[in-house]
């Protein structure tokens, strides 16, 4: 769980760093015949840019959520899939929270770097993929009785 969280956070921050260093927001590369565009955006809000005027509230909520996962959820993990899910959601929350803490315009107000754009969908990042994959894993585990061994 801890390894997934640390590696996921590192991957997210490395990809965002590369995006900031190499992508031109005015000329996004288009890949796979238009299926994926690397569009550099800085998002002050949450998913789909909702809450763009509530960056501090989102940052505080993310801090609390990460604390709850670490302090309450992680100690209660009993199965392999819950350990994986907990590590993934920690990576996702920590990845976007790191942006909110350390990127411009300032602490708790930082804008999240997004870069992956699919047609007719939001622009997202690696941290968002970890959070979404965790939701899918939890739903699948609940649907199929996820009782994996440790």
Coordinates of N, CA, C and O in Angstrom, one line a residue:
X1 N 0.8 -1.2 0.0 CA 0.0 0.0 0.0 C 0.9 1.3 0.0 O 0.6 2.2 -0.8
X2 N 1.8 1.3 0.9 CA 2.7 2.5 1.0 C 3.5 2.6 -0.3 O 3.7 3.7 -0.8
X3 N 4.0 1.5 -0.8 CA 4.8 1.5 -2.1 C 4.0 2.1 -3.2 O 4.4 2.9 -4.0
X4 N 2.7 1.6 -3.3 CA 1.8 2.1 -4.4 C 1.6 3.6 -4.2 O 1.6 4.4 -5.2
X5 N 1.4 4.1 -3.0 CA 1.1 5.5 -2.7 C 2.3 6.3 -3.1 O 2.2 7.3 -3.8
X6 N 3.5 5.9 -2.7 CA 4.7 6.7 -3.0 C 5.0 6.7 -4.5 O 5.3 7.7 -5.1
X7 N 5.0 5.5 -5.1 CA 5.3 5.4 -6.5 C 4.3 6.2 -7.4 O 4.6 6.8 -8.3
X8 N 3.0 6.1 -7.0 CA 1.9 6.8 -7.7 C 2.1 8.3 -7.6 O 2.0 9.0 -8.6
X9 N 2.4 8.8 -6.4 CA 2.7 10.2 -6.2 C 3.9 10.7 -7.0 O 3.8 11.7 -7.7
X10 N 4.9 9.9 -7.0 CA 6.1 10.2 -7.8 C 5.8 10.2 -9.3 O 6.2 11.2 -10.0
X11 N 5.1 9.2 -9.8 CA 4.7 9.2 -11.2 C 3.9 10.4 -11.6 O 4.2 11.1 -12.6
X12 N 2.9 10.8 -10.7 CA 2.1 11.9 -11.0 C 2.9 13.2 -11.1 O 2.8 14.0 -12.0
X13 N 3.8 13.4 -10.1 CA 4.6 14.6 -10.1 C 5.6 14.7 -11.2 O 5.9 15.8 -11.8
X14 N 6.2 13.5 -11.6 CA 7.2 13.5 -12.7 C 6.4 13.9 -14.0 O 6.9 14.7 -14.8
X15 N 5.3 13.2 -14.2 CA 4.5 13.5 -15.5 C 4.1 15.0 -15.5 O 4.2 15.6 -16.6
X16 N 3.6 15.5 -14.4 CA 3.3 16.9 -14.4 C 4.5 17.8 -14.6 O 4.4 18.8 -15.3
X17 N 5.6 17.5 -14.0 CA 6.8 18.3 -14.2 C 7.2 18.3 -15.7 O 7.6 19.3 -16.3
X18 N 7.2 17.1 -16.3 CA 7.5 17.0 -17.8 C 6.5 17.8 -18.6 O 6.9 18.5 -19.6
X19 N 5.2 17.8 -18.2 CA 4.2 18.5 -19.0 C 4.5 20.0 -18.9 O 4.4 20.7 -19.9
X20 N 4.7 20.5 -17.7 CA 5.0 21.9 -17.5 C 6.3 22.4 -18.3 O 6.3 23.4 -18.9
X21 N 7.3 21.5 -18.3 CA 8.5 21.8 -19.0 C 8.5 21.8 -20.5 O 9.2 22.5 -21.2
X22 N 7.6 20.9 -21.0 CA 7.7 20.6 -22.5 C 6.4 20.9 -23.3 O 6.5 20.9 -24.5
X23 N 5.3 21.0 -22.6 CA 4.1 21.2 -23.4 C 3.8 22.7 -23.6 O 3.9 23.5 -22.7
X24 N 3.4 23.1 -24.8 CA 2.9 24.4 -25.1 C 1.4 24.4 -25.1 O 0.8 23.7 -25.9
X25 N 0.8 25.2 -24.2 CA -0.7 25.2 -24.1 C -1.3 25.6 -25.4 O -2.5 25.2 -25.7
X26 N -0.7 26.4 -26.2 CA -1.3 26.9 -27.4 C -1.1 25.9 -28.6 O -1.8 26.0 -29.6
X27 N -0.3 24.9 -28.4 CA 0.0 23.9 -29.5 C 0.1 22.5 -28.9 O 1.1 21.9 -28.9
X28 N -1.1 21.9 -28.4 CA -1.0 20.6 -27.8 C -0.8 19.5 -28.8 O -1.5 19.5 -29.9
X29 N 0.1 18.6 -28.5 CA 0.3 17.4 -29.4 C -1.0 16.5 -29.4 O -1.6 16.4 -28.4
X30 N -1.3 16.0 -30.6 CA -2.4 15.1 -30.8 C -1.9 13.8 -31.1 O -1.0 13.6 -32.0
X31 N -2.3 12.8 -30.3 CA -1.8 11.4 -30.5 C -3.0 10.4 -30.8 O -4.1 10.7 -30.6
X32 N -2.6 9.3 -31.3 CA -3.5 8.2 -31.6 C -4.7 8.6 -32.5 O -5.9 8.4 -32.2
X33 N -4.4 9.4 -33.5 CA -5.4 9.8 -34.5 C -6.5 10.7 -33.8 O -7.6 10.8 -34.3
X34 N -6.1 11.5 -32.8 CA -7.0 12.4 -32.2 C -7.7 11.9 -30.9 O -8.5 12.6 -30.3
X35 N -7.4 10.6 -30.6 CA -8.0 10.1 -29.4 C -7.5 10.7 -28.1 O -8.2 10.9 -27.1
X36 N -6.2 11.2 -28.1 CA -5.6 11.8 -27.0 C -4.9 13.1 -27.4 O -4.2 13.1 -28.4
X37 N -5.1 14.1 -26.6 CA -4.4 15.4 -26.8 C -3.7 15.7 -25.5 O -4.3 15.6 -24.5
X38 N -2.5 16.2 -25.6 CA -1.7 16.6 -24.4 C -1.9 18.1 -24.2 O -1.0 18.9 -24.7
X39 N -2.9 18.5 -23.6 CA -3.3 19.9 -23.4 C -3.0 20.3 -22.0 O -3.6 19.9 -21.0
X40 N -2.0 21.2 -21.9 CA -1.5 21.7 -20.6 C -2.5 22.7 -20.0 O -2.7 23.7 -20.6
X41 N -3.1 22.4 -18.9 CA -4.0 23.3 -18.2 C -3.6 23.4 -16.7 O -3.1 22.4 -16.2
X42 N -4.0 24.5 -16.1 CA -3.8 24.6 -14.7 C -5.2 24.9 -14.1 O -5.8 25.9 -14.4
X43 N -5.6 23.9 -13.3 CA -7.0 23.9 -12.9 C -7.1 24.3 -11.4 O -6.6 23.6 -10.5
X44 N -7.8 25.4 -11.1 CA -8.0 25.8 -9.7 C -9.1 25.0 -9.0 O -9.2 25.0 -7.8
X45 N -9.9 24.4 -9.7 CA -11.1 23.7 -9.2 C -10.9 22.2 -9.0 O -9.8 21.7 -9.0
X46 N -12.0 21.5 -9.0 CA -12.0 20.1 -8.9 C -12.3 19.5 -10.3 O -12.1 20.1 -11.3
X47 N -12.8 18.3 -10.3 CA -13.1 17.6 -11.6 C -14.0 18.5 -12.5 O -14.9 19.1 -12.0
X48 N -13.7 18.5 -13.8 CA -14.5 19.3 -14.8 C -14.4 20.8 -14.4 O -15.3 21.5 -14.7
X49 N -13.4 21.2 -13.7 CA -13.2 22.6 -13.3 C -14.3 23.1 -12.4 O -14.4 24.4 -12.3
X50 N -15.0 22.3 -11.8 CA -16.0 22.7 -10.8 C -15.4 23.3 -9.6 O -14.3 22.8 -9.2
X51 N -16.0 24.3 -9.0 CA -15.4 24.9 -7.8 C -14.2 25.7 -8.0 O -13.4 25.8 -7.0
X52 N -14.0 26.3 -9.1 CA -12.7 27.0 -9.4 C -12.5 28.2 -8.5 O -11.4 28.7 -8.3
X53 N -13.6 28.7 -7.8 CA -13.4 29.8 -6.9 C -13.3 29.3 -5.4 O -13.2 30.1 -4.5
X54 N -13.3 28.0 -5.3 CA -13.2 27.4 -3.9 C -11.9 26.5 -3.7 O -11.9 25.5 -3.1
X55 N -10.8 27.0 -4.3 CA -9.6 26.3 -4.2 C -9.1 25.9 -2.8 O -8.7 24.8 -2.5
X56 N -9.2 26.9 -1.9 CA -8.8 26.7 -0.5 C -9.7 25.6 0.1 O -9.2 24.7 0.8
X57 N -11.0 25.7 -0.1 CA -11.9 24.7 0.5 C -11.6 23.3 -0.1 O -11.5 22.3 0.7
X58 N -11.3 23.2 -1.4 CA -10.9 21.9 -2.0 C -9.6 21.4 -1.4 O -9.5 20.2 -1.1
X59 N -8.7 22.3 -1.1 CA -7.4 21.9 -0.6 C -7.6 21.4 0.9 O -7.0 20.4 1.2
X60 N -8.4 22.1 1.7 CA -8.6 21.6 3.0 C -9.4 20.3 3.0 O -9.0 19.4 3.8
X61 N -10.3 20.2 2.2 CA -11.1 18.9 2.1 C -10.1 17.8 1.7 O -10.2 16.7 2.2
X62 N -9.2 18.0 0.7 CA -8.3 17.0 0.3 C -7.3 16.6 1.4 O -7.0 15.4 1.6
X63 N -6.9 17.6 2.2 CA -6.0 17.3 3.4 C -6.8 16.4 4.4 O -6.2 15.4 4.9
X64 N -8.0 16.7 4.6 CA -8.8 15.9 5.6 C -9.0 14.5 5.0 O -8.9 13.5 5.7
X65 N -9.4 14.4 3.7 CA -9.6 13.1 3.1 C -8.4 12.3 3.1 O -8.4 11.1 3.5
X66 N -7.2 12.8 2.9 CA -6.0 12.1 2.9 C -5.7 11.6 4.4 O -5.3 10.5 4.6
X67 N -6.0 12.5 5.3 CA -5.8 12.1 6.7 C -6.7 11.0 7.2 O -6.3 10.0 7.9
X68 N -8.0 11.0 6.7 CA -8.9 9.9 7.0 C -8.5 8.6 6.4 O -8.5 7.6 7.0
X69 N -8.0 8.7 5.1 CA -7.6 7.4 4.5 C -6.4 6.9 5.2 O -6.3 5.7 5.5
X70 N -5.4 7.7 5.6 CA -4.2 7.2 6.3 C -4.6 6.8 7.7 O -4.1 5.7 8.2
X71 N -5.3 7.6 8.4 CA -5.6 7.3 9.8 C -6.7 6.3 10.1 O -6.7 5.6 11.1
X72 N -7.7 6.2 9.2 CA -8.8 5.4 9.5 C -8.9 4.2 8.5 O -9.0 3.1 8.9
X73 N -8.8 4.5 7.2 CA -8.9 3.5 6.2 C -7.8 2.5 6.1 O -8.0 1.3 6.2
X74 N -6.5 3.0 6.1 CA -5.4 2.1 5.9 C -5.2 1.1 7.0 O -5.0 -0.1 6.8
X75 N -5.4 1.5 8.3 CA -5.3 0.4 9.4 C -6.4 -0.7 9.3 O -6.2 -1.7 9.9
X76 N -7.4 -0.4 8.6 CA -8.5 -1.4 8.5 C -8.4 -2.3 7.3 O -9.3 -3.1 7.0
X77 N -7.4 -2.1 6.4 CA -7.3 -2.9 5.2 C -7.0 -4.3 5.6 O -6.1 -4.6 6.4
X78 N -7.8 -5.2 5.1 CA -7.7 -6.7 5.5 C -7.4 -7.6 4.3 O -7.0 -8.7 4.5
X79 N -7.6 -7.1 3.1 CA -7.4 -7.9 1.9 C -6.5 -7.2 0.9 O -6.4 -6.0 1.0
X80 N -6.0 -8.0 0.0 CA -5.0 -7.4 -1.0 C -5.7 -6.3 -1.8 O -5.1 -5.2 -1.9
X81 N -6.9 -6.4 -2.2 CA -7.5 -5.4 -3.0 C -7.7 -4.1 -2.2 O -7.6 -3.0 -2.8
X82 N -8.0 -4.2 -0.9 CA -8.2 -3.0 -0.1 C -6.8 -2.3 0.1 O -6.8 -1.1 0.1
X83 N -5.8 -3.0 0.2 CA -4.4 -2.4 0.3 C -4.1 -1.7 -1.0 O -3.6 -0.6 -1.0
X84 N -4.4 -2.3 -2.1 CA -4.1 -1.7 -3.4 C -5.0 -0.4 -3.6 O -4.5 0.6 -4.0
X85 N -6.3 -0.6 -3.3 CA -7.2 0.6 -3.4 C -6.7 1.7 -2.5 O -6.8 2.9 -2.9
X86 N -6.3 1.4 -1.3 CA -5.9 2.5 -0.4 C -4.7 3.2 -0.9 O -4.6 4.4 -0.8
X87 N -3.7 2.4 -1.3 CA -2.5 3.0 -1.9 C -2.8 3.9 -3.1 O -2.2 5.0 -3.3
X88 N -3.7 3.4 -4.0 CA -4.0 4.2 -5.2 C -4.7 5.5 -4.8 O -4.4 6.5 -5.4
X89 N -5.7 5.4 -3.9 CA -6.4 6.7 -3.6 C -5.5 7.6 -2.8 O -5.6 8.8 -3.0
X90 N -4.6 7.1 -2.0 CA -3.6 8.0 -1.4 C -2.7 8.7 -2.4 O -2.5 9.9 -2.3
X91 N -2.3 7.9 -3.4 CA -1.5 8.5 -4.5 C -2.2 9.6 -5.2 O -1.7 10.7 -5.5
X92 N -3.5 9.4 -5.5 CA -4.3 10.3 -6.2 C -4.6 11.6 -5.4 O -4.4 12.7 -5.9
X93 N -5.0 11.4 -4.2 CA -5.3 12.6 -3.4 C -4.0 13.4 -3.1 O -3.9 14.6 -3.3
X94 N -2.9 12.7 -2.8 CA -1.6 13.3 -2.5 C -1.1 14.0 -3.8 O -0.5 15.1 -3.6
X95 N -1.3 13.5 -4.9 CA -0.8 14.1 -6.2 C -1.4 15.4 -6.4 O -0.7 16.4 -6.7
X96 N -2.7 15.5 -6.3 CA -3.4 16.8 -6.6 C -3.2 17.7 -5.4 O -3.0 19.0 -5.6
X97 N -3.1 17.2 -4.2 CA -2.9 18.1 -3.0 C -1.5 18.7 -3.1 O -1.3 19.9 -2.7
X98 N -0.5 17.9 -3.6 CA 0.9 18.5 -3.7 C 0.8 19.7 -4.6 O 1.5 20.7 -4.3
X99 N 0.1 19.6 -5.7 CA 0.0 20.8 -6.6 C -0.7 22.0 -5.8 O -0.2 23.1 -5.9
X100 N -1.7 21.7 -5.1 CA -2.4 22.8 -4.4 C -1.6 23.4 -3.3 O -1.7 24.6 -3.0
X101 N -0.6 22.6 -2.8 CA 0.2 23.2 -1.7 C 1.5 23.9 -2.3 O 1.9 24.9 -1.7
X102 N 2.0 23.4 -3.4 CA 3.3 23.9 -3.8 C 3.3 24.7 -5.2 O 4.4 25.2 -5.6
X103 N 2.2 24.7 -5.9 CA 2.2 25.4 -7.2 C 1.6 26.8 -7.0 O 0.9 27.0 -6.1
X104 N 1.8 27.6 -8.0 CA 1.2 29.0 -8.0 C -0.3 28.8 -8.1 O -0.8 27.9 -8.7
X105 N -1.0 29.8 -7.5 CA -0.5 31.0 -7.0 C -0.1 31.0 -5.5 O 0.3 32.0 -5.0
X106 N -0.2 29.9 -4.8 CA 0.3 29.8 -3.4 C -0.2 28.7 -2.6 O -1.1 27.9 -3.1
X107 N 0.2 28.5 -1.4 CA -0.2 27.4 -0.5 C -1.7 27.4 -0.4 O -2.3 28.4 -0.1
X108 N -2.2 26.2 -0.5 CA -3.7 25.9 -0.5 C -4.5 26.5 -1.7 O -5.6 26.3 -1.8
X109 N -3.8 27.3 -2.5 CA -4.5 28.0 -3.6 C -3.9 27.5 -4.9 O -4.2 28.0 -6.0
X110 N -2.9 26.6 -4.9 CA -2.2 26.2 -6.1 C -3.1 25.5 -7.1 O -4.1 24.8 -6.7
X111 N -2.8 25.7 -8.3 CA -3.6 25.1 -9.4 C -3.0 23.8 -9.8 O -1.8 23.6 -9.9
X112 N -3.9 22.8 -10.0 CA -3.5 21.4 -10.3 C -3.2 21.4 -11.8 O -3.9 22.0 -12.6
X113 N -2.1 20.7 -12.2 CA -1.7 20.6 -13.5 C -2.5 19.4 -14.1 O -2.4 18.3 -13.6
X114 N -3.2 19.7 -15.2 CA -3.9 18.7 -16.0 C -3.3 18.6 -17.4 O -2.9 19.6 -17.9
X115 N -3.3 17.4 -18.0 CA -2.7 17.4 -19.3 C -3.3 16.4 -20.3 O -3.1 16.5 -21.5
X116 N -4.0 15.4 -19.9 CA -4.6 14.4 -20.8 C -6.0 14.8 -21.2 O -6.9 14.9 -20.3
X117 N -6.2 15.0 -22.5 CA -7.6 15.4 -22.9 C -8.1 14.3 -23.9 O -7.5 14.0 -24.9
X118 N -9.2 13.8 -23.6 CA -9.9 12.9 -24.5 C -11.1 13.6 -25.1 O -11.6 14.6 -24.5
X119 N -11.5 13.2 -26.3 CA -12.6 14.0 -27.0 C -13.8 14.0 -26.1 O -14.2 13.0 -25.5
X120 N -14.4 15.2 -26.0 CA -15.7 15.3 -25.2 C -15.6 14.9 -23.8 O -16.6 14.3 -23.2
X121 N -14.5 15.1 -23.2 CA -14.3 14.7 -21.8 C -13.4 15.8 -21.1 O -12.8 16.6 -21.8
X122 N -13.3 15.7 -19.8 CA -12.4 16.7 -19.1 C -11.0 16.4 -19.3 O -10.6 15.3 -19.8
X123 N -10.1 17.4 -19.0 CA -8.7 17.3 -19.1 C -8.3 16.8 -17.7 O -8.8 17.3 -16.7
X124 N -7.4 15.8 -17.6 CA -7.1 15.1 -16.3 C -5.6 14.8 -16.2 O -4.9 15.1 -17.1
X125 N -5.2 14.2 -15.1 CA -3.8 13.9 -14.9 C -3.7 12.5 -14.3 O -4.7 11.8 -14.1
X126 N -2.5 12.1 -13.9 CA -2.2 10.8 -13.4 C -2.9 10.6 -12.0 O -3.5 9.5 -11.8
X127 N -2.9 11.6 -11.2 CA -3.6 11.5 -9.9 C -5.0 11.2 -10.1 O -5.6 10.4 -9.4
X128 N -5.7 11.9 -11.0 CA -7.1 11.7 -11.3 C -7.3 10.2 -11.8 O -8.3 9.6 -11.4
X129 N -6.4 9.7 -12.6 CA -6.5 8.3 -13.0 C -6.4 7.3 -11.8 O -7.2 6.3 -11.8
X130 N -5.6 7.6 -10.8 CA -5.5 6.8 -9.7 C -6.8 6.8 -8.9 O -7.3 5.8 -8.4
X131 N -7.4 8.0 -8.7 CA -8.6 8.1 -8.0 C -9.8 7.4 -8.7 O -10.5 6.7 -8.1
X132 N -9.8 7.6 -10.0 CA -10.9 6.9 -10.8 C -10.7 5.4 -10.8 O -11.7 4.7 -10.6
X133 N -9.5 4.9 -10.9 CA -9.2 3.5 -10.9 C -9.6 2.9 -9.6 O -10.1 1.8 -9.5
X134 N -9.4 3.7 -8.5 CA -9.7 3.2 -7.2 C -11.2 3.0 -7.1 O -11.7 2.0 -6.5
X135 N -12.0 4.0 -7.6 CA -13.4 3.9 -7.6 C -13.9 2.6 -8.3 O -14.8 1.9 -7.9
X136 N -13.3 2.4 -9.5 CA -13.7 1.2 -10.3 C -13.3 -0.1 -9.5 O -14.1 -1.0 -9.5
X137 N -12.1 -0.1 -8.9 CA -11.7 -1.3 -8.1 C -12.7 -1.6 -7.0 O -13.1 -2.7 -6.8
X138 N -13.1 -0.5 -6.3 CA -14.0 -0.7 -5.1 C -15.4 -1.2 -5.6 O -15.9 -2.1 -5.0
X139 N -15.9 -0.6 -6.7 CA -17.2 -1.1 -7.2 C -17.1 -2.5 -7.7 O -18.0 -3.3 -7.4
X140 N -16.0 -2.8 -8.4 CA -15.8 -4.2 -8.9 C -15.7 -5.2 -7.7 O -16.3 -6.3 -7.8
X141 N -14.9 -4.8 -6.7 CA -14.8 -5.7 -5.6 C -16.1 -5.9 -4.8 O -16.4 -7.0 -4.4
X142 N -16.9 -4.9 -4.7 CA -18.2 -5.0 -4.1 C -19.1 -5.9 -4.9 O -19.8 -6.7 -4.4
X143 N -19.1 -5.7 -6.2 CA -19.9 -6.5 -7.1 C -19.6 -7.9 -7.2 O -20.4 -8.8 -7.3
X144 N -18.3 -8.2 -7.1 CA -17.8 -9.6 -7.2 C -17.3 -10.2 -5.9 O -16.6 -11.2 -5.9
X145 N -17.7 -9.5 -4.8 CA -17.3 -10.1 -3.5 C -15.8 -10.1 -3.2 O -15.3 -11.1 -2.7
X146 N -15.1 -9.0 -3.5 CA -13.7 -8.9 -3.4 C -13.1 -9.4 -2.1 O -12.9 -8.6 -1.1
X147 N -12.8 -10.6 -1.9 CA -12.2 -11.2 -0.7 C -10.9 -11.8 -1.0 O -10.6 -12.9 -0.7
X148 N -10.0 -11.0 -1.6 CA -8.6 -11.4 -2.0 C -7.8 -11.7 -0.7 O -8.0 -11.1 0.3
X149 N -6.9 -12.7 -0.8 CA -6.1 -13.0 0.3 C -5.0 -11.9 0.4 O -4.6 -11.3 -0.5
X150 N -4.5 -11.8 1.6 CA -3.4 -10.9 1.9 C -2.1 -11.3 1.3 O -1.8 -12.4 1.1

